[in-house]
Amino acid sequence: MTARETEWISIPMTVDVPYRFAAGRYLTKTLTQLRDNGRIFAVECPRCRRIQLPPRIVCAQCHVRNGRWVELPLEGTLVAFTIMFLPLTDPTTGKPHEPPFVYGSVRLDGCDSVLDHLIHAEPDRGKVWVGMRCRVVLRPPGERVGDLSDIVHFEPLPDQSRPGS
Ligand SMILES: [Zn+2]
């Protein structure tokens, strides 16, 4: 049998791995604000001034304690993305997202780190681009649970088009 004729067998299975971790004081503050008020808070390093989200108690570069909280706007820029053609299991629900869909990294305005999340855009390379402006879409108040799934996805801001199109 040649390599071209090799049969590849796929074994579907469902793996149920319940997992719980302590979010810690800083991430708890961010998740509580997200859940209760629909606001996103990050921390600023007093030395290098990086705005970090998720918030970290200590700046990984300067090794000093982050103490100043900064509210971020609910808009940002897509800095990387992929179009997924395989299901991706959502860690907060354990359920797969049906492909194709867009998954990407969004840098909220003023932040130095990114959030990786679903991008509610047509999974078409002609309609998604690095630099696309996006906004956070939250679960409705009262339905939020206090984890990153309170951000349902990012969606493109209206009235923009891919540069060069
Ligand atoms: Zn720093």
mmCIF file with all atom_site columns, C-alpha atoms and ligand atoms in Angstrom:
data_model
loop_
_atom_site.group_PDB
_atom_site.id
_atom_site.type_symbol
_atom_site.label_atom_id
_atom_site.label_alt_id
_atom_site.label_comp_id
_atom_site.label_asym_id
_atom_site.label_entity_id
_atom_site.label_seq_id
_atom_site.pdbx_PDB_ins_code
_atom_site.Cartn_x
_atom_site.Cartn_y
_atom_site.Cartn_z
_atom_site.occupancy
_atom_site.B_iso_or_equiv
_atom_site.pdbx_formal_charge
_atom_site.auth_seq_id
_atom_site.auth_comp_id
_atom_site.auth_asym_id
_atom_site.auth_atom_id
_atom_site.pdbx_PDB_model_num
ATOM   1   C  CA . MET A 1 1   ? 0.000   0.000  0.000  1.00 0.00 ? 1   MET A CA 1
ATOM   2   C  CA . THR A 1 2   ? 1.506   3.351  -0.963 1.00 0.00 ? 2   THR A CA 1
ATOM   3   C  CA . ALA A 1 3   ? 1.352   6.392  1.271  1.00 0.00 ? 3   ALA A CA 1
ATOM   4   C  CA . ARG A 1 4   ? -1.267  7.836  -1.044 1.00 0.00 ? 4   ARG A CA 1
ATOM   5   C  CA . GLU A 1 5   ? -3.492  4.819  -0.465 1.00 0.00 ? 5   GLU A CA 1
ATOM   6   C  CA . THR A 1 6   ? -3.071  4.765  3.305  1.00 0.00 ? 6   THR A CA 1
ATOM   7   C  CA . GLU A 1 7   ? -6.364  4.662  5.116  1.00 0.00 ? 7   GLU A CA 1
ATOM   8   C  CA . TRP A 1 8   ? -6.641  7.075  8.037  1.00 0.00 ? 8   TRP A CA 1
ATOM   9   C  CA . ILE A 1 9   ? -9.149  6.147  10.645 1.00 0.00 ? 9   ILE A CA 1
ATOM   10  C  CA . SER A 1 10  ? -10.795 8.860  12.723 1.00 0.00 ? 10  SER A CA 1
ATOM   11  C  CA . ILE A 1 11  ? -12.126 7.887  16.125 1.00 0.00 ? 11  ILE A CA 1
ATOM   12  C  CA . PRO A 1 12  ? -14.732 10.341 17.387 1.00 0.00 ? 12  PRO A CA 1
ATOM   13  C  CA . MET A 1 13  ? -14.993 10.632 21.126 1.00 0.00 ? 13  MET A CA 1
ATOM   14  C  CA . THR A 1 14  ? -16.350 12.964 23.714 1.00 0.00 ? 14  THR A CA 1
ATOM   15  C  CA . VAL A 1 15  ? -14.034 13.839 26.572 1.00 0.00 ? 15  VAL A CA 1
ATOM   16  C  CA . ASP A 1 16  ? -15.657 15.377 29.607 1.00 0.00 ? 16  ASP A CA 1
ATOM   17  C  CA . VAL A 1 17  ? -13.067 17.060 31.807 1.00 0.00 ? 17  VAL A CA 1
ATOM   18  C  CA . PRO A 1 18  ? -14.661 19.258 34.461 1.00 0.00 ? 18  PRO A CA 1
ATOM   19  C  CA . TYR A 1 19  ? -12.115 21.728 35.710 1.00 0.00 ? 19  TYR A CA 1
ATOM   20  C  CA . ARG A 1 20  ? -12.173 24.592 38.163 1.00 0.00 ? 20  ARG A CA 1
ATOM   21  C  CA . PHE A 1 21  ? -9.463  27.030 39.124 1.00 0.00 ? 21  PHE A CA 1
ATOM   22  C  CA . ALA A 1 22  ? -9.292  30.007 41.436 1.00 0.00 ? 22  ALA A CA 1
ATOM   23  C  CA . ALA A 1 23  ? -9.251  33.169 39.343 1.00 0.00 ? 23  ALA A CA 1
ATOM   24  C  CA . GLY A 1 24  ? -7.331  35.057 42.007 1.00 0.00 ? 24  GLY A CA 1
ATOM   25  C  CA . ARG A 1 25  ? -7.901  38.583 43.267 1.00 0.00 ? 25  ARG A CA 1
ATOM   26  C  CA . TYR A 1 26  ? -7.017  40.495 40.088 1.00 0.00 ? 26  TYR A CA 1
ATOM   27  C  CA . LEU A 1 27  ? -8.847  38.362 37.542 1.00 0.00 ? 27  LEU A CA 1
ATOM   28  C  CA . THR A 1 28  ? -11.803 38.136 39.926 1.00 0.00 ? 28  THR A CA 1
ATOM   29  C  CA . LYS A 1 29  ? -12.046 41.936 39.920 1.00 0.00 ? 29  LYS A CA 1
ATOM   30  C  CA . THR A 1 30  ? -12.039 42.015 36.114 1.00 0.00 ? 30  THR A CA 1
ATOM   31  C  CA . LEU A 1 31  ? -14.598 39.216 35.828 1.00 0.00 ? 31  LEU A CA 1
ATOM   32  C  CA . THR A 1 32  ? -16.845 40.721 38.501 1.00 0.00 ? 32  THR A CA 1
ATOM   33  C  CA . GLN A 1 33  ? -16.890 44.089 36.726 1.00 0.00 ? 33  GLN A CA 1
ATOM   34  C  CA . LEU A 1 34  ? -17.567 42.349 33.435 1.00 0.00 ? 34  LEU A CA 1
ATOM   35  C  CA . ARG A 1 35  ? -20.436 40.327 34.901 1.00 0.00 ? 35  ARG A CA 1
ATOM   36  C  CA . ASP A 1 36  ? -22.057 43.025 37.031 1.00 0.00 ? 36  ASP A CA 1
ATOM   37  C  CA . ASN A 1 37  ? -21.417 46.187 35.037 1.00 0.00 ? 37  ASN A CA 1
ATOM   38  C  CA . GLY A 1 38  ? -20.380 45.179 31.534 1.00 0.00 ? 38  GLY A CA 1
ATOM   39  C  CA . ARG A 1 39  ? -17.082 47.006 32.014 1.00 0.00 ? 39  ARG A CA 1
ATOM   40  C  CA . ILE A 1 40  ? -13.576 45.735 31.304 1.00 0.00 ? 40  ILE A CA 1
ATOM   41  C  CA . PHE A 1 41  ? -10.682 46.589 33.613 1.00 0.00 ? 41  PHE A CA 1
ATOM   42  C  CA . ALA A 1 42  ? -6.987  45.943 33.118 1.00 0.00 ? 42  ALA A CA 1
ATOM   43  C  CA . VAL A 1 43  ? -3.922  46.869 35.161 1.00 0.00 ? 43  VAL A CA 1
ATOM   44  C  CA . GLU A 1 44  ? -1.019  49.158 34.345 1.00 0.00 ? 44  GLU A CA 1
ATOM   45  C  CA . CYS A 1 45  ? 2.590   48.452 35.232 1.00 0.00 ? 45  CYS A CA 1
ATOM   46  C  CA . PRO A 1 46  ? 4.004   51.397 37.213 1.00 0.00 ? 46  PRO A CA 1
ATOM   47  C  CA . ARG A 1 47  ? 7.389   51.008 35.508 1.00 0.00 ? 47  ARG A CA 1
ATOM   48  C  CA . CYS A 1 48  ? 6.876   50.121 31.830 1.00 0.00 ? 48  CYS A CA 1
ATOM   49  C  CA . ARG A 1 49  ? 3.286   51.401 31.669 1.00 0.00 ? 49  ARG A CA 1
ATOM   50  C  CA . ARG A 1 50  ? 2.032   48.310 29.847 1.00 0.00 ? 50  ARG A CA 1
ATOM   51  C  CA . ILE A 1 51  ? -1.718  47.857 30.196 1.00 0.00 ? 51  ILE A CA 1
ATOM   52  C  CA . GLN A 1 52  ? -2.322  44.170 30.808 1.00 0.00 ? 52  GLN A CA 1
ATOM   53  C  CA . LEU A 1 53  ? -5.456  42.131 30.258 1.00 0.00 ? 53  LEU A CA 1
ATOM   54  C  CA . PRO A 1 54  ? -6.045  39.643 31.759 1.00 0.00 ? 54  PRO A CA 1
ATOM   55  C  CA . PRO A 1 55  ? -4.730  41.570 34.735 1.00 0.00 ? 55  PRO A CA 1
ATOM   56  C  CA . ARG A 1 56  ? -1.626  40.247 36.436 1.00 0.00 ? 56  ARG A CA 1
ATOM   57  C  CA . ILE A 1 57  ? -0.507  41.123 39.944 1.00 0.00 ? 57  ILE A CA 1
ATOM   58  C  CA . VAL A 1 58  ? 3.119   41.379 38.825 1.00 0.00 ? 58  VAL A CA 1
ATOM   59  C  CA . CYS A 1 59  ? 4.400   42.704 35.505 1.00 0.00 ? 59  CYS A CA 1
ATOM   60  C  CA . ALA A 1 60  ? 6.171   39.788 33.835 1.00 0.00 ? 60  ALA A CA 1
ATOM   61  C  CA . GLN A 1 61  ? 8.759   42.110 32.317 1.00 0.00 ? 61  GLN A CA 1
ATOM   62  C  CA . CYS A 1 62  ? 9.550   44.447 35.214 1.00 0.00 ? 62  CYS A CA 1
ATOM   63  C  CA . HIS A 1 63  ? 8.749   42.159 38.162 1.00 0.00 ? 63  HIS A CA 1
ATOM   64  C  CA . VAL A 1 64  ? 6.984   44.951 40.006 1.00 0.00 ? 64  VAL A CA 1
ATOM   65  C  CA . ARG A 1 65  ? 3.479   44.932 41.412 1.00 0.00 ? 65  ARG A CA 1
ATOM   66  C  CA . ASN A 1 66  ? 0.755   46.262 39.149 1.00 0.00 ? 66  ASN A CA 1
ATOM   67  C  CA . GLY A 1 67  ? -1.572  48.455 41.114 1.00 0.00 ? 67  GLY A CA 1
ATOM   68  C  CA . ARG A 1 68  ? -3.372  50.955 38.921 1.00 0.00 ? 68  ARG A CA 1
ATOM   69  C  CA . TRP A 1 69  ? -6.630  49.797 37.391 1.00 0.00 ? 69  TRP A CA 1
ATOM   70  C  CA . VAL A 1 70  ? -7.561  51.089 33.975 1.00 0.00 ? 70  VAL A CA 1
ATOM   71  C  CA . GLU A 1 71  ? -10.969 50.799 32.351 1.00 0.00 ? 71  GLU A CA 1
ATOM   72  C  CA . LEU A 1 72  ? -10.771 49.844 28.713 1.00 0.00 ? 72  LEU A CA 1
ATOM   73  C  CA . PRO A 1 73  ? -13.248 50.764 26.003 1.00 0.00 ? 73  PRO A CA 1
ATOM   74  C  CA . LEU A 1 74  ? -15.289 47.961 24.480 1.00 0.00 ? 74  LEU A CA 1
ATOM   75  C  CA . GLU A 1 75  ? -13.726 48.535 21.073 1.00 0.00 ? 75  GLU A CA 1
ATOM   76  C  CA . GLY A 1 76  ? -10.455 47.462 19.588 1.00 0.00 ? 76  GLY A CA 1
ATOM   77  C  CA . THR A 1 77  ? -8.537  46.239 16.578 1.00 0.00 ? 77  THR A CA 1
ATOM   78  C  CA . LEU A 1 78  ? -8.204  42.742 15.184 1.00 0.00 ? 78  LEU A CA 1
ATOM   79  C  CA . VAL A 1 79  ? -4.473  41.993 15.185 1.00 0.00 ? 79  VAL A CA 1
ATOM   80  C  CA . ALA A 1 80  ? -4.552  38.347 14.054 1.00 0.00 ? 80  ALA A CA 1
ATOM   81  C  CA . PHE A 1 81  ? -7.161  35.841 13.006 1.00 0.00 ? 81  PHE A CA 1
ATOM   82  C  CA . THR A 1 82  ? -7.753  32.441 11.571 1.00 0.00 ? 82  THR A CA 1
ATOM   83  C  CA . ILE A 1 83  ? -10.706 30.918 9.817  1.00 0.00 ? 83  ILE A CA 1
ATOM   84  C  CA . MET A 1 84  ? -11.450 27.643 11.554 1.00 0.00 ? 84  MET A CA 1
ATOM   85  C  CA . PHE A 1 85  ? -12.549 24.681 9.485  1.00 0.00 ? 85  PHE A CA 1
ATOM   86  C  CA . LEU A 1 86  ? -12.470 22.255 12.385 1.00 0.00 ? 86  LEU A CA 1
ATOM   87  C  CA . PRO A 1 87  ? -14.714 22.402 15.443 1.00 0.00 ? 87  PRO A CA 1
ATOM   88  C  CA . LEU A 1 88  ? -13.192 24.174 18.424 1.00 0.00 ? 88  LEU A CA 1
ATOM   89  C  CA . THR A 1 89  ? -14.392 23.167 21.842 1.00 0.00 ? 89  THR A CA 1
ATOM   90  C  CA . ASP A 1 90  ? -15.380 26.132 23.930 1.00 0.00 ? 90  ASP A CA 1
ATOM   91  C  CA . PRO A 1 91  ? -13.647 25.662 27.307 1.00 0.00 ? 91  PRO A CA 1
ATOM   92  C  CA . THR A 1 92  ? -16.457 27.383 29.158 1.00 0.00 ? 92  THR A CA 1
ATOM   93  C  CA . THR A 1 93  ? -19.286 25.318 27.685 1.00 0.00 ? 93  THR A CA 1
ATOM   94  C  CA . GLY A 1 94  ? -17.559 22.121 26.578 1.00 0.00 ? 94  GLY A CA 1
ATOM   95  C  CA . LYS A 1 95  ? -19.471 22.415 23.314 1.00 0.00 ? 95  LYS A CA 1
ATOM   96  C  CA . PRO A 1 96  ? -17.894 22.755 19.895 1.00 0.00 ? 96  PRO A CA 1
ATOM   97  C  CA . HIS A 1 97  ? -18.339 25.758 17.646 1.00 0.00 ? 97  HIS A CA 1
ATOM   98  C  CA . GLU A 1 98  ? -19.457 24.565 14.256 1.00 0.00 ? 98  GLU A CA 1
ATOM   99  C  CA . PRO A 1 99  ? -17.039 25.490 11.499 1.00 0.00 ? 99  PRO A CA 1
ATOM   100 C  CA . PRO A 1 100 ? -16.361 27.515 9.565  1.00 0.00 ? 100 PRO A CA 1
ATOM   101 C  CA . PHE A 1 101 ? -15.959 30.480 11.886 1.00 0.00 ? 101 PHE A CA 1
ATOM   102 C  CA . VAL A 1 102 ? -13.472 33.226 12.607 1.00 0.00 ? 102 VAL A CA 1
ATOM   103 C  CA . TYR A 1 103 ? -11.281 33.190 15.704 1.00 0.00 ? 103 TYR A CA 1
ATOM   104 C  CA . GLY A 1 104 ? -8.926  36.034 16.390 1.00 0.00 ? 104 GLY A CA 1
ATOM   105 C  CA . SER A 1 105 ? -6.938  38.281 18.694 1.00 0.00 ? 105 SER A CA 1
ATOM   106 C  CA . VAL A 1 106 ? -8.331  41.714 19.466 1.00 0.00 ? 106 VAL A CA 1
ATOM   107 C  CA . ARG A 1 107 ? -6.364  44.486 21.126 1.00 0.00 ? 107 ARG A CA 1
ATOM   108 C  CA . LEU A 1 108 ? -8.809  46.712 22.974 1.00 0.00 ? 108 LEU A CA 1
ATOM   109 C  CA . ASP A 1 109 ? -7.958  50.377 22.526 1.00 0.00 ? 109 ASP A CA 1
ATOM   110 C  CA . GLY A 1 110 ? -5.289  51.432 24.990 1.00 0.00 ? 110 GLY A CA 1
ATOM   111 C  CA . CYS A 1 111 ? -4.355  47.876 25.952 1.00 0.00 ? 111 CYS A CA 1
ATOM   112 C  CA . ASP A 1 112 ? -0.976  46.263 25.314 1.00 0.00 ? 112 ASP A CA 1
ATOM   113 C  CA . SER A 1 113 ? -2.194  42.675 25.295 1.00 0.00 ? 113 SER A CA 1
ATOM   114 C  CA . VAL A 1 114 ? -4.889  40.933 23.306 1.00 0.00 ? 114 VAL A CA 1
ATOM   115 C  CA . LEU A 1 115 ? -7.994  38.900 23.952 1.00 0.00 ? 115 LEU A CA 1
ATOM   116 C  CA . ASP A 1 116 ? -8.425  35.772 21.857 1.00 0.00 ? 116 ASP A CA 1
ATOM   117 C  CA . HIS A 1 117 ? -12.056 35.164 21.049 1.00 0.00 ? 117 HIS A CA 1
ATOM   118 C  CA . LEU A 1 118 ? -14.681 34.397 18.463 1.00 0.00 ? 118 LEU A CA 1
ATOM   119 C  CA . ILE A 1 119 ? -15.083 37.042 15.795 1.00 0.00 ? 119 ILE A CA 1
ATOM   120 C  CA . HIS A 1 120 ? -18.646 37.290 14.568 1.00 0.00 ? 120 HIS A CA 1
ATOM   121 C  CA . ALA A 1 121 ? -17.751 37.931 10.950 1.00 0.00 ? 121 ALA A CA 1
ATOM   122 C  CA . GLU A 1 122 ? -18.325 36.053 7.746  1.00 0.00 ? 122 GLU A CA 1
ATOM   123 C  CA . PRO A 1 123 ? -15.587 33.388 7.465  1.00 0.00 ? 123 PRO A CA 1
ATOM   124 C  CA . ASP A 1 124 ? -14.285 34.814 4.233  1.00 0.00 ? 124 ASP A CA 1
ATOM   125 C  CA . ARG A 1 125 ? -10.706 36.093 3.876  1.00 0.00 ? 125 ARG A CA 1
ATOM   126 C  CA . GLY A 1 126 ? -12.037 38.915 1.748  1.00 0.00 ? 126 GLY A CA 1
ATOM   127 C  CA . LYS A 1 127 ? -14.259 40.110 4.560  1.00 0.00 ? 127 LYS A CA 1
ATOM   128 C  CA . VAL A 1 128 ? -11.968 39.836 7.601  1.00 0.00 ? 128 VAL A CA 1
ATOM   129 C  CA . TRP A 1 129 ? -8.620  41.579 7.884  1.00 0.00 ? 129 TRP A CA 1
ATOM   130 C  CA . VAL A 1 130 ? -5.907  42.515 10.340 1.00 0.00 ? 130 VAL A CA 1
ATOM   131 C  CA . GLY A 1 131 ? -6.697  46.058 11.381 1.00 0.00 ? 131 GLY A CA 1
ATOM   132 C  CA . MET A 1 132 ? -10.462 45.548 11.286 1.00 0.00 ? 132 MET A CA 1
ATOM   133 C  CA . ARG A 1 133 ? -12.177 47.503 14.032 1.00 0.00 ? 133 ARG A CA 1
ATOM   134 C  CA . CYS A 1 134 ? -14.279 45.391 16.397 1.00 0.00 ? 134 CYS A CA 1
ATOM   135 C  CA . ARG A 1 135 ? -16.423 45.797 19.454 1.00 0.00 ? 135 ARG A CA 1
ATOM   136 C  CA . VAL A 1 136 ? -17.269 43.566 22.354 1.00 0.00 ? 136 VAL A CA 1
ATOM   137 C  CA . VAL A 1 137 ? -20.680 41.902 22.384 1.00 0.00 ? 137 VAL A CA 1
ATOM   138 C  CA . LEU A 1 138 ? -21.699 40.959 25.923 1.00 0.00 ? 138 LEU A CA 1
ATOM   139 C  CA . ARG A 1 139 ? -24.308 38.594 27.228 1.00 0.00 ? 139 ARG A CA 1
ATOM   140 C  CA . PRO A 1 140 ? -27.356 40.539 28.387 1.00 0.00 ? 140 PRO A CA 1
ATOM   141 C  CA . PRO A 1 141 ? -27.253 41.742 32.011 1.00 0.00 ? 141 PRO A CA 1
ATOM   142 C  CA . GLY A 1 142 ? -28.619 39.047 34.296 1.00 0.00 ? 142 GLY A CA 1
ATOM   143 C  CA . GLU A 1 143 ? -27.326 36.271 32.033 1.00 0.00 ? 143 GLU A CA 1
ATOM   144 C  CA . ARG A 1 144 ? -23.652 36.881 32.737 1.00 0.00 ? 144 ARG A CA 1
ATOM   145 C  CA . VAL A 1 145 ? -21.820 34.273 34.761 1.00 0.00 ? 145 VAL A CA 1
ATOM   146 C  CA . GLY A 1 146 ? -18.458 35.834 35.614 1.00 0.00 ? 146 GLY A CA 1
ATOM   147 C  CA . ASP A 1 147 ? -16.123 34.276 33.078 1.00 0.00 ? 147 ASP A CA 1
ATOM   148 C  CA . LEU A 1 148 ? -14.871 35.262 29.651 1.00 0.00 ? 148 LEU A CA 1
ATOM   149 C  CA . SER A 1 149 ? -17.945 33.735 28.049 1.00 0.00 ? 149 SER A CA 1
ATOM   150 C  CA . ASP A 1 150 ? -19.724 36.892 29.227 1.00 0.00 ? 150 ASP A CA 1
ATOM   151 C  CA . ILE A 1 151 ? -18.083 38.249 26.106 1.00 0.00 ? 151 ILE A CA 1
ATOM   152 C  CA . VAL A 1 152 ? -20.143 36.393 23.520 1.00 0.00 ? 152 VAL A CA 1
ATOM   153 C  CA . HIS A 1 153 ? -17.852 37.456 20.693 1.00 0.00 ? 153 HIS A CA 1
ATOM   154 C  CA . PHE A 1 154 ? -16.372 40.467 18.980 1.00 0.00 ? 154 PHE A CA 1
ATOM   155 C  CA . GLU A 1 155 ? -18.198 41.917 16.015 1.00 0.00 ? 155 GLU A CA 1
ATOM   156 C  CA . PRO A 1 156 ? -16.897 44.238 13.317 1.00 0.00 ? 156 PRO A CA 1
ATOM   157 C  CA . LEU A 1 157 ? -17.828 47.879 13.642 1.00 0.00 ? 157 LEU A CA 1
ATOM   158 C  CA . PRO A 1 158 ? -20.216 48.915 10.877 1.00 0.00 ? 158 PRO A CA 1
ATOM   159 C  CA . ASP A 1 159 ? -19.303 51.033 7.873  1.00 0.00 ? 159 ASP A CA 1
ATOM   160 C  CA . GLN A 1 160 ? -15.754 49.853 7.320  1.00 0.00 ? 160 GLN A CA 1
ATOM   161 C  CA . SER A 1 161 ? -14.207 48.019 4.432  1.00 0.00 ? 161 SER A CA 1
ATOM   162 C  CA . ARG A 1 162 ? -11.037 46.075 3.936  1.00 0.00 ? 162 ARG A CA 1
ATOM   163 C  CA . PRO A 1 163 ? -8.182  48.365 2.853  1.00 0.00 ? 163 PRO A CA 1
ATOM   164 C  CA . GLY A 1 164 ? -7.513  48.050 -0.846 1.00 0.00 ? 164 GLY A CA 1
ATOM   165 C  CA . SER A 1 165 ? -10.968 46.721 -1.680 1.00 0.00 ? 165 SER A CA 1
HETATM 166 ZN ZN . ZN  B 2 .   ? 6.329   46.461 33.463 1.00 0.00 ? 1   ZN  B ZN 1
#
